[in-house]
Every structure is written in structure tokens, then in C-alpha cells.
Short mmCIF file of C-alpha atoms in Angstrom, two decimals:
data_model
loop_
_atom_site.label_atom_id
_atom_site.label_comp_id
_atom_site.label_asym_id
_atom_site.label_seq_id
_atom_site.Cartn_x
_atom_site.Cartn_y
_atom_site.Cartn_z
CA UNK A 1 13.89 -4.32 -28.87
CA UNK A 2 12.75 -0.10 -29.25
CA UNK A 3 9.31 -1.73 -27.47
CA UNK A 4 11.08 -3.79 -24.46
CA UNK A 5 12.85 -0.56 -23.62
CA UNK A 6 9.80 1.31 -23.60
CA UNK A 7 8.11 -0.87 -21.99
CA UNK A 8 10.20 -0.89 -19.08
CA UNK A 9 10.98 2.74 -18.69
CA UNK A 10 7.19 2.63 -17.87
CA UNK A 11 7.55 0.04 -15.33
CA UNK A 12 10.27 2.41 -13.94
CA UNK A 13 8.48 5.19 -14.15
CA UNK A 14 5.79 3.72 -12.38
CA UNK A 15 8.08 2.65 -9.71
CA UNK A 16 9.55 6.31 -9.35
CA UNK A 17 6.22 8.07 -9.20
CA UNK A 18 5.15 5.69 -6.62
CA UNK A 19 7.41 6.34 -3.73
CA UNK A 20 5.49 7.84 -1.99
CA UNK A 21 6.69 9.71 1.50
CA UNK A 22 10.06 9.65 2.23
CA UNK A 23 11.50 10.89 5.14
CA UNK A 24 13.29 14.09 4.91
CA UNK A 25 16.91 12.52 6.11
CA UNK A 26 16.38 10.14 2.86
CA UNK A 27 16.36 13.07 0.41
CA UNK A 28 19.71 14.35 1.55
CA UNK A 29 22.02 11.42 1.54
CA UNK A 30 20.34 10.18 -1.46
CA UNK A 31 18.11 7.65 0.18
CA UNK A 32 15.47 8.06 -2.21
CA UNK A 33 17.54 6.77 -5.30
CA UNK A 34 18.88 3.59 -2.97
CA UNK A 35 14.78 3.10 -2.67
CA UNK A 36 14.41 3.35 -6.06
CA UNK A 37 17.67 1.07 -7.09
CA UNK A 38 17.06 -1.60 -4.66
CA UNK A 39 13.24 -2.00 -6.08
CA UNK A 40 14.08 -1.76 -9.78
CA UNK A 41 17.10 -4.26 -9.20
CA UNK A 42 15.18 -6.86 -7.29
CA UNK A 43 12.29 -6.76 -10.12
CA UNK A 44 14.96 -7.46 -12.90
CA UNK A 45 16.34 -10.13 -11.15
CA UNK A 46 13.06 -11.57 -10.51
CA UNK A 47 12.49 -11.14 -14.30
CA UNK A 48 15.67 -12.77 -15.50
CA UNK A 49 15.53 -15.56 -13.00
CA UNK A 50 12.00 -16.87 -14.14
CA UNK A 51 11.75 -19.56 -16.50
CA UNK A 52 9.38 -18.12 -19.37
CA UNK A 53 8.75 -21.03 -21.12
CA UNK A 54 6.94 -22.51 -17.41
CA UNK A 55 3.54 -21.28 -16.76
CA UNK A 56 3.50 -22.22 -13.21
CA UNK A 57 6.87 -20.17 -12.65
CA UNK A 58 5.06 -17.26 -14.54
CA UNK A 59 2.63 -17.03 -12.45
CA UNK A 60 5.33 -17.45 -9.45
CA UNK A 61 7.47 -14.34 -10.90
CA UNK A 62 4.47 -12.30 -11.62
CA UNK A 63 3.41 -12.89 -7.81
CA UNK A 64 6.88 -11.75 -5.91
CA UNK A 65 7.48 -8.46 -8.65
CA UNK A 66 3.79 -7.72 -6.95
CA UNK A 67 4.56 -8.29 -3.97
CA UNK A 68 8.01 -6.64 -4.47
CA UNK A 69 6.64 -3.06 -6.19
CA UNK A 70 3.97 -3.36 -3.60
CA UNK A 71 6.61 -2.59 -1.25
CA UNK A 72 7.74 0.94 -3.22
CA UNK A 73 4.67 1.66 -5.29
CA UNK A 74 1.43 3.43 -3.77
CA UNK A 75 -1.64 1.53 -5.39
CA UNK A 76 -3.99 3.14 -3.41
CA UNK A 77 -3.18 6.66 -4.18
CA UNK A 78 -2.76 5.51 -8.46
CA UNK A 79 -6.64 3.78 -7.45
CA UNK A 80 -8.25 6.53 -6.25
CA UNK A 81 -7.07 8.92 -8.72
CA UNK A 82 -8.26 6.71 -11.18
CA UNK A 83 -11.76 6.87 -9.50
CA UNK A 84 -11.63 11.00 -9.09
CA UNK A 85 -13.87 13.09 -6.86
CA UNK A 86 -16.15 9.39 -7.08
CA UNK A 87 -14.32 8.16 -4.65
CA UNK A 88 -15.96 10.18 -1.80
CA UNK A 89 -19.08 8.09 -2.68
CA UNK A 90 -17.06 5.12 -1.98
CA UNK A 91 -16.98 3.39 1.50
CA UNK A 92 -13.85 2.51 2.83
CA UNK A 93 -14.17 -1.47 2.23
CA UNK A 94 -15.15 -0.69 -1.19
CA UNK A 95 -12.24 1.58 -1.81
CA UNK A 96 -9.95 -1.62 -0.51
CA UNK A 97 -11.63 -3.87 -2.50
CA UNK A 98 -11.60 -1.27 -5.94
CA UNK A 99 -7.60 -0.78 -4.98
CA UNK A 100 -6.88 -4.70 -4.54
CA UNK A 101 -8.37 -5.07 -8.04
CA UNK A 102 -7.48 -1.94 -9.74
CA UNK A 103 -3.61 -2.85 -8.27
CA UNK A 104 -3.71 -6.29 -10.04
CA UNK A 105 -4.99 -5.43 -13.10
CA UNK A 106 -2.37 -2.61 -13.21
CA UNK A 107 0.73 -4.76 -12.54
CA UNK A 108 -0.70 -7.79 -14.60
CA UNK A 109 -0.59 -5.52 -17.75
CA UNK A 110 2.68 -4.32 -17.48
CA UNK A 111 4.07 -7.92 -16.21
CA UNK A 112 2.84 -9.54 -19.29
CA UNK A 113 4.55 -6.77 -21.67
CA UNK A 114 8.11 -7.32 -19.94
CA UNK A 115 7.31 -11.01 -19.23
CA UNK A 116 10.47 -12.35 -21.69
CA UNK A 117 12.64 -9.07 -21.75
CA UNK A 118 15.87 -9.62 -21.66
CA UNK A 119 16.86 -7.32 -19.26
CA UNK A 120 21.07 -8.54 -19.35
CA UNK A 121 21.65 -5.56 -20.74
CA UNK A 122 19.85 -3.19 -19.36
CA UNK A 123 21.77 0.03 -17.41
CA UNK A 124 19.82 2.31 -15.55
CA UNK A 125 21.82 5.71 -14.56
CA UNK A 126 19.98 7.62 -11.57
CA UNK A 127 19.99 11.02 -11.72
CA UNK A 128 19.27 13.72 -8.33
CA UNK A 129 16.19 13.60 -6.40
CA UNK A 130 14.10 16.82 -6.73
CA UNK A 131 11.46 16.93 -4.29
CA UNK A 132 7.69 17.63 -5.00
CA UNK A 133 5.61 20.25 -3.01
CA UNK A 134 2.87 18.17 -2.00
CA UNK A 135 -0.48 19.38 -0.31
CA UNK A 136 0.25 17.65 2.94
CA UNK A 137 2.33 19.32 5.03
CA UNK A 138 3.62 15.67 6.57
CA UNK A 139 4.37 13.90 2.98
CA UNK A 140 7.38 14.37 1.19
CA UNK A 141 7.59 12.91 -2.02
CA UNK A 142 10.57 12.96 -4.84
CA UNK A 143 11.00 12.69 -8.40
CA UNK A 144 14.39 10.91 -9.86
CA UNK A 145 15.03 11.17 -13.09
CA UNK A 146 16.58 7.94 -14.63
CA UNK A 147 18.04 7.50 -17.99
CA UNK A 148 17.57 3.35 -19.24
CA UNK A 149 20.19 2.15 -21.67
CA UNK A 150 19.67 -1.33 -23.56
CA UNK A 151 22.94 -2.07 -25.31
CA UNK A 152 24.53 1.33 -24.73
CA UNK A 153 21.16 3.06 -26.71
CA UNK A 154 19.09 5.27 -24.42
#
């Protein structure tokens, strides 16, 4: 059970650093956390409402929490840090095709370690969004601490 939690206060985690820009109106009125909420929420219930014990419905759960985190998470950016001052050497349609790849492989790890969680009891308390200086003067990005309880034990 200690390894399901951890498990998916990575996947969270993941989710939170991978926000990306928000627009300065979000941070205020707590926009950033209803981001946040609305992703994490619709990837448990797309874990809880797939049948485990199916392979094809798997495979079907797997596909919409990708397409789902795809939505809140920035691949490309977690890709080309991954690659480092490489990725200058890179052209561009390489650099699509390395993030396509790099993306799936990420997400297909984590999927199969909460593939099976039972995530019924899971709480997740949102705490304020602090925002990140970032190098771009046009890209805001936030960081929102959350606390994950699994039967009342953080």
C-alpha cells in the first residue's frame, strides 16, 4: 500500500511540474490548482473505471490518461531536458519524433506501476500556488504543493 502511494504522488508530481504557462489571471483566483484538480481527478477516474483484469481495456485506459495528462503535462520541455545542450544538434522533426517516444515511454512506466491502485481512498489536499521565476519573460509557471492521503495516512 506505502508503494501505491508513492507511486502516485509521482504521477502527481509529474502532473504539477508540468503545467506549464499559466496565465497570470489563473494564479490569483487559484486557477492553477482547478488545472491541477480537474487533471488529477479525471486520471483517477479513468483509473478506477478500467477493468484490470481486461487487456484490451488496459490498453484503452492507458490511452485516454495519455491523452488526458497530455493535456496538463509538457512532454516536450521533460524531452529535451532529458536530451541537454544535445538537443541543439537535433532537427526539429527529430526532436518531435525523440518527444513522441520519450513521452510514451514516460507515461507507460508510470501507468503500469498505478495500473490496479485502488485509488477509493485516495484524498489529495491542494495547497497555494507559488509561482516560479522563469527565464522567459512571457511564461509563467507555478508550483502547488499537494499533500496525498490513502486511508487518512499521508
Amino acid at each position: 500500500m506505502k508503494r501505491i502511494k508513492q507511486i502516485l504522488c509521482v504521477l502527481f508530481l509529474l502532473l504539477i511540474l508540468g503545467l506549464g504557462p499559466i496565465p497570470p489571471v489563473a494564479i490569483a483566483d487559484n486557477g492553477a490548482q482547478v488545472v491541477l484538480k480537474t487533471a488529477i481527478d479525471d486520471v483517477l477516474d479513468i483509473l478506477s473505471g478500467t477493468d484490470q483484469s481486461d487487456e484490451v481495456a488496459r490498453k484503452a485506459g492507458r490511452e485516454q490518461m495519455f491523452e488526458r495528462i497530455s493535456q496538463t503535462f509538457d512532454f516536450r520541455m521533460l524531452a529535451m531536458g532529458a536530451l541537454g545542450h544535445k538537443r541543439k544538434s537535433f532537427s526539429e522533426s527529430q526532436k518531435d519524433e525523440f518527444t513522441r517516444h520519450f513521452s510514451k515511454l514516460v507515461s507507460d512506466t508510470y501507468f503500469e506501476k498505478v495500473e490496479g491502485s485502488n485509488t477509493d481512498d485516495v484524498q489529495i489536499q491542494y495547497h497555494d500556488a507559488i509561482e516560479i521565476k522563469s527565464r522567459k519573460k512571457d511564461i509563467q509557471r507555478v508550483d502547488i504543493e499537494t499533500t496525498v492521503l490513502q486511508d487518512g495516512v499521508e
